[in-house]
Amino acid sequence: MTEGRGKFITLEGLEGVGKTTNRQFVEALLDDADISFVGTREPGGTPLGESLRELVLAADGQMQDLTELLLMTASRVEHIANVIEPALAAGQWVLCDRFLDASIAYQGAGRQLGVERVAELHRLMGVTLEPDLTLLLDMPVEAGLERMAARGTPDRIEREALAFFERARQAYLQQAVMAPERVVVVDAGKSLDDVQESVRQALQPMLERG
Ligand code: Z5A
């Protein structure tokens, strides 16, 4: 698939909802449909972005909430300019694990910096790119954290209290209410087979249009 602009798909949701698992599933669907794509993530996706990711998630790190927002935004600016836009312009699809909705949810609502402030910062930085489709994997906060409990040391953000994640979850769901044409909410608490069937259905129209 190299004709025309590619599609931009993002995966969003709290910890442990299955973004990585379902990203692999979507990648397999794109492969089956013979669609050329770039799989990537935020924060990260470029060498500088991956360095910023290490800084911002370091378990023993400390920083102002505004610094956290600026680092997430800086990573995104690099990512869009060096990876996402060039791929889309070349006709490739881009599948991204988290994007701007994550800053709205975590920094805007979780950190209580303000959803509008986060959106305004991105506008000021010239970030106008919007996904064509966002798969919002949603489930109760505690259930996601339970799934993650088996993993190693939590990162700096994963150490936050339940109320932080609850605010982030509500902000994600609000994004879905405000942009229903873009955001599809998937019940991530169901069995993996059921979740993947929902993901497949959400993608189907886009895959058919190519
Ligand atoms: N962050 C931010 O604050 N602001 C921003 O702008 C951006 C990010 C972009 C890194 O994100 C952190 O950055 C994140 C938000 C912040 N911080 N926190 N906390 P990340 O995406 O790299 O990390 P994560 O959210 O912690 O995701 P994760 O650890 O990769 O989890 P996941 O990808 O959603 O889940 P998973 O690894 O696919 O699945 C977790 C487990 O559940 C695994 O054992 C699976 O086999 C299992 N699983 C998955 N689906 C199912 C179902 N349906 N049933 C049963 N079990 C399942």
Short mmCIF file of C-alpha atoms and ligand atoms in Angstrom, two decimals:
data_model
loop_
_atom_site.label_atom_id
_atom_site.label_comp_id
_atom_site.label_asym_id
_atom_site.label_seq_id
_atom_site.Cartn_x
_atom_site.Cartn_y
_atom_site.Cartn_z
CA MET A 1 0.00 0.00 0.00
CA THR A 2 1.95 3.02 -1.13
CA GLU A 3 -0.68 5.18 -2.87
CA GLY A 4 -2.05 8.18 -0.99
CA ARG A 5 -1.56 9.08 2.63
CA GLY A 6 -1.37 6.30 5.20
CA LYS A 7 -3.70 5.87 8.16
CA PHE A 8 -2.73 6.74 11.70
CA ILE A 9 -4.01 4.35 14.38
CA THR A 10 -3.37 4.75 18.10
CA LEU A 11 -3.82 2.40 21.04
CA GLU A 12 -4.72 4.01 24.35
CA GLY A 13 -5.71 3.04 27.86
CA LEU A 14 -4.36 2.59 31.35
CA GLU A 15 -1.71 0.19 32.57
CA GLY A 16 -2.32 -3.47 31.90
CA VAL A 17 -5.34 -3.03 29.62
CA GLY A 18 -3.55 -4.91 26.84
CA LYS A 19 -2.12 -2.24 24.52
CA THR A 20 1.04 -4.21 23.75
CA THR A 21 -0.88 -7.48 23.31
CA ASN A 22 -3.38 -5.88 20.95
CA ARG A 23 -0.76 -3.91 19.08
CA GLN A 24 0.72 -7.26 18.06
CA PHE A 25 -2.76 -8.42 16.99
CA VAL A 26 -3.33 -5.29 14.87
CA GLU A 27 0.12 -5.71 13.31
CA ALA A 28 -0.88 -9.23 12.26
CA LEU A 29 -4.13 -7.91 10.75
CA LEU A 30 -2.21 -5.28 8.76
CA ASP A 31 0.27 -7.90 7.59
CA ASP A 32 -2.62 -10.15 6.46
CA ALA A 33 -4.10 -7.21 4.55
CA ASP A 34 -0.71 -6.59 2.92
CA ILE A 35 -0.55 -3.07 4.36
CA SER A 36 2.87 -1.57 4.90
CA PHE A 37 3.07 -0.01 8.36
CA VAL A 38 5.33 1.36 11.07
CA GLY A 39 4.74 0.16 14.63
CA THR A 40 5.90 2.64 17.26
CA ARG A 41 5.24 4.02 20.74
CA GLU A 42 5.20 7.09 22.97
CA PRO A 43 7.01 8.31 24.83
CA GLY A 44 9.73 7.11 22.47
CA GLY A 45 9.78 6.09 18.84
CA THR A 46 12.98 8.00 18.00
CA PRO A 47 16.47 7.77 19.56
CA LEU A 48 15.93 11.07 21.41
CA GLY A 49 12.38 10.08 22.34
CA GLU A 50 13.59 6.78 23.81
CA SER A 51 16.16 8.70 25.90
CA LEU A 52 13.40 11.03 27.10
CA ARG A 53 11.29 7.96 27.93
CA GLU A 54 14.03 6.60 30.17
CA LEU A 55 14.31 9.95 31.95
CA VAL A 56 10.61 10.46 32.42
CA LEU A 57 9.80 6.91 33.58
CA ALA A 58 12.89 6.22 35.72
CA ALA A 59 11.56 4.57 38.88
CA ASP A 60 13.85 6.64 41.12
CA GLY A 61 13.46 9.88 39.15
CA GLN A 62 11.83 13.08 40.39
CA MET A 63 10.50 15.99 38.38
CA GLN A 64 7.90 18.70 38.33
CA ASP A 65 4.60 17.72 36.76
CA LEU A 66 5.09 20.46 34.17
CA THR A 67 8.50 19.04 33.31
CA GLU A 68 6.87 15.64 32.78
CA LEU A 69 4.35 17.24 30.40
CA LEU A 70 7.09 19.09 28.51
CA LEU A 71 9.18 15.93 28.11
CA MET A 72 6.17 13.95 26.83
CA THR A 73 5.46 16.78 24.40
CA ALA A 74 9.08 17.02 23.28
CA SER A 75 9.15 13.29 22.59
CA ARG A 76 5.95 13.69 20.53
CA VAL A 77 7.28 16.62 18.49
CA GLU A 78 10.37 14.56 17.54
CA HIS A 79 8.25 11.51 16.82
CA ILE A 80 5.81 13.30 14.54
CA ALA A 81 8.52 15.10 12.58
CA ASN A 82 10.92 12.19 12.18
CA VAL A 83 8.74 9.07 12.10
CA ILE A 84 4.98 9.54 11.95
CA GLU A 85 4.56 12.24 9.30
CA PRO A 86 7.21 10.86 6.93
CA ALA A 87 5.63 7.39 7.11
CA LEU A 88 2.08 8.68 6.55
CA ALA A 89 3.27 10.88 3.67
CA ALA A 90 4.92 7.83 2.07
CA GLY A 91 1.61 5.94 2.23
CA GLN A 92 2.54 3.73 5.17
CA TRP A 93 0.15 3.24 8.04
CA VAL A 94 1.36 4.09 11.53
CA LEU A 95 0.32 2.08 14.57
CA CYS A 96 1.27 3.91 17.74
CA ASP A 97 1.10 2.71 21.35
CA ARG A 98 -0.14 5.96 23.01
CA PHE A 99 -0.25 9.50 21.61
CA LEU A 100 -1.70 12.89 22.62
CA ASP A 101 -4.73 11.36 24.38
CA ALA A 102 -2.27 9.92 26.92
CA SER A 103 -0.99 13.41 27.80
CA ILE A 104 -4.57 14.64 28.10
CA ALA A 105 -5.38 11.71 30.41
CA TYR A 106 -2.19 11.44 32.51
CA GLN A 107 -0.83 14.98 32.66
CA GLY A 108 -4.06 16.91 32.05
CA ALA A 109 -6.34 14.89 34.34
CA GLY A 110 -4.08 12.56 36.35
CA ARG A 111 -1.59 15.29 37.31
CA GLN A 112 -4.41 17.85 37.25
CA LEU A 113 -2.48 20.22 35.00
CA GLY A 114 -5.67 20.79 33.02
CA VAL A 115 -6.90 19.09 29.90
CA GLU A 116 -7.23 22.41 28.06
CA ARG A 117 -3.69 23.44 29.06
CA VAL A 118 -2.28 20.23 27.57
CA ALA A 119 -4.28 20.71 24.36
CA GLU A 120 -3.20 24.38 24.15
CA LEU A 121 0.48 23.50 24.64
CA HIS A 122 0.27 21.07 21.73
CA ARG A 123 -1.46 23.67 19.53
CA LEU A 124 1.30 26.16 20.40
CA MET A 125 3.90 23.58 19.40
CA GLY A 126 2.14 23.09 16.07
CA VAL A 127 0.93 19.59 16.89
CA THR A 128 -2.26 19.32 14.85
CA LEU A 129 -2.00 15.68 13.77
CA GLU A 130 -4.97 13.56 14.86
CA PRO A 131 -5.27 9.79 14.61
CA ASP A 132 -7.71 8.37 12.06
CA LEU A 133 -8.67 5.75 14.63
CA THR A 134 -7.98 5.41 18.35
CA LEU A 135 -8.64 2.08 20.04
CA LEU A 136 -9.30 2.96 23.68
CA LEU A 137 -8.92 -0.20 25.73
CA ASP A 138 -10.94 0.41 28.86
CA MET A 139 -11.39 -1.52 32.08
CA PRO A 140 -11.61 -0.72 35.79
CA VAL A 141 -8.37 0.68 37.18
CA GLU A 142 -7.81 -2.02 39.80
CA ALA A 143 -8.23 -4.82 37.26
CA GLY A 144 -5.53 -3.35 35.02
CA LEU A 145 -3.16 -2.83 37.91
CA GLU A 146 -3.74 -6.44 38.99
CA ARG A 147 -2.68 -7.64 35.56
CA MET A 148 0.51 -5.61 35.92
CA ALA A 149 1.25 -6.79 39.45
CA ALA A 150 3.18 -9.80 38.19
CA ARG A 151 5.61 -7.52 36.38
CA GLY A 152 8.83 -6.13 37.89
CA THR A 153 9.48 -2.80 39.58
CA PRO A 154 6.79 -0.25 38.72
CA ASP A 155 8.00 2.86 36.89
CA ARG A 156 7.64 6.37 38.32
CA ILE A 157 4.11 6.88 36.97
CA GLU A 158 2.93 3.36 37.82
CA ARG A 159 3.58 4.19 41.49
CA GLU A 160 0.75 6.72 41.51
CA ALA A 161 -2.37 6.29 43.67
CA LEU A 162 -5.65 4.83 42.42
CA ALA A 163 -7.26 8.29 42.27
CA PHE A 164 -4.64 9.41 39.74
CA PHE A 165 -5.50 6.51 37.41
CA GLU A 166 -9.22 7.01 37.97
CA ARG A 167 -8.93 10.64 36.82
CA ALA A 168 -6.92 9.49 33.80
CA ARG A 169 -9.52 6.84 32.95
CA GLN A 170 -12.38 9.35 33.11
CA ALA A 171 -10.45 11.76 30.87
CA TYR A 172 -9.89 8.99 28.32
CA LEU A 173 -13.60 8.16 28.34
CA GLN A 174 -14.41 11.86 27.93
CA GLN A 175 -12.17 11.97 24.84
CA ALA A 176 -14.30 9.16 23.42
CA VAL A 177 -17.48 11.12 24.10
CA MET A 178 -16.04 14.22 22.46
CA ALA A 179 -14.65 12.44 19.38
CA PRO A 180 -16.87 9.41 18.73
CA GLU A 181 -15.91 9.38 15.03
CA ARG A 182 -12.28 8.75 16.01
CA VAL A 183 -12.26 6.92 19.35
CA VAL A 184 -13.64 3.38 19.67
CA VAL A 185 -13.96 2.16 23.25
CA VAL A 186 -13.15 -1.53 23.63
CA ASP A 187 -14.08 -3.41 26.82
CA ALA A 188 -10.61 -4.64 27.77
CA GLY A 189 -11.93 -6.64 30.73
CA LYS A 190 -13.28 -9.36 28.45
CA SER A 191 -11.40 -12.45 27.35
CA LEU A 192 -8.54 -11.82 24.93
CA ASP A 193 -10.54 -13.51 22.13
CA ASP A 194 -13.48 -11.15 22.70
CA VAL A 195 -11.22 -8.09 22.92
CA GLN A 196 -9.48 -9.02 19.69
CA GLU A 197 -12.81 -9.57 17.94
CA SER A 198 -13.85 -6.03 18.97
CA VAL A 199 -10.52 -4.67 17.74
CA ARG A 200 -10.94 -6.51 14.43
CA GLN A 201 -14.45 -5.08 13.97
CA ALA A 202 -13.27 -1.55 14.73
CA LEU A 203 -10.54 -1.84 12.11
CA GLN A 204 -12.57 -3.65 9.45
CA PRO A 205 -14.07 -0.59 7.68
CA MET A 206 -10.64 1.02 7.43
CA LEU A 207 -9.05 -2.19 6.14
CA GLU A 208 -11.77 -2.55 3.51
CA ARG A 209 -11.26 1.02 2.30
CA GLY A 210 -7.49 0.41 2.27
N1 Z5A B 1 2.55 8.47 29.53
C1 Z5A B 1 2.12 9.71 29.99
O1 Z5A B 1 2.01 9.91 31.20
N2 Z5A B 1 1.86 10.70 29.10
C2 Z5A B 1 2.00 10.53 27.76
O2 Z5A B 1 1.77 11.46 26.98
C3 Z5A B 1 2.42 9.23 27.29
C4 Z5A B 1 2.69 8.25 28.21
C5 Z5A B 1 2.59 9.01 25.82
C6 Z5A B 1 4.48 4.37 29.60
O3 Z5A B 1 3.44 3.82 28.90
C7 Z5A B 1 3.98 5.38 30.61
O4 Z5A B 1 3.98 6.68 30.04
C8 Z5A B 1 2.58 5.12 31.06
C9 Z5A B 1 1.80 6.38 30.68
C10 Z5A B 1 2.85 7.40 30.49
N3 Z5A B 1 2.66 5.07 32.46
N4 Z5A B 1 2.22 4.55 33.32
N5 Z5A B 1 2.00 4.20 34.34
P1 Z5A B 1 3.49 2.34 28.33
O5 Z5A B 1 2.37 2.27 27.35
O6 Z5A B 1 4.81 1.98 27.84
O7 Z5A B 1 3.28 1.42 29.62
P2 Z5A B 1 1.98 0.89 30.25
O8 Z5A B 1 0.75 1.69 30.11
O9 Z5A B 1 2.40 0.63 31.61
O10 Z5A B 1 1.59 -0.32 29.33
P3 Z5A B 1 2.07 -1.73 29.41
O11 Z5A B 1 2.85 -1.94 30.63
O12 Z5A B 1 2.81 -2.02 28.16
O13 Z5A B 1 0.67 -2.49 29.50
P4 Z5A B 1 -0.30 -2.85 28.29
O14 Z5A B 1 0.49 -2.80 27.03
O15 Z5A B 1 -1.53 -2.08 28.28
O16 Z5A B 1 -0.71 -4.33 28.61
P5 Z5A B 1 -0.09 -5.70 28.04
O17 Z5A B 1 1.38 -5.76 28.34
O18 Z5A B 1 -0.53 -5.95 26.67
O19 Z5A B 1 -0.89 -6.71 28.97
C11 Z5A B 1 -0.66 -6.78 30.36
C12 Z5A B 1 -0.89 -8.23 30.84
O20 Z5A B 1 -2.26 -8.56 30.70
C13 Z5A B 1 -0.12 -9.26 30.03
O21 Z5A B 1 0.26 -10.28 30.91
C14 Z5A B 1 -1.15 -9.78 29.03
O22 Z5A B 1 -0.90 -11.09 28.63
C15 Z5A B 1 -2.42 -9.71 29.87
N6 Z5A B 1 -3.64 -9.48 29.07
C16 Z5A B 1 -3.78 -8.63 28.02
N7 Z5A B 1 -5.07 -8.66 27.56
C17 Z5A B 1 -5.73 -9.56 28.36
C18 Z5A B 1 -7.10 -10.02 28.40
N8 Z5A B 1 -8.04 -9.56 27.55
N9 Z5A B 1 -7.43 -10.91 29.34
C19 Z5A B 1 -6.50 -11.35 30.23
N10 Z5A B 1 -5.21 -10.97 30.24
C20 Z5A B 1 -4.82 -10.07 29.32
#
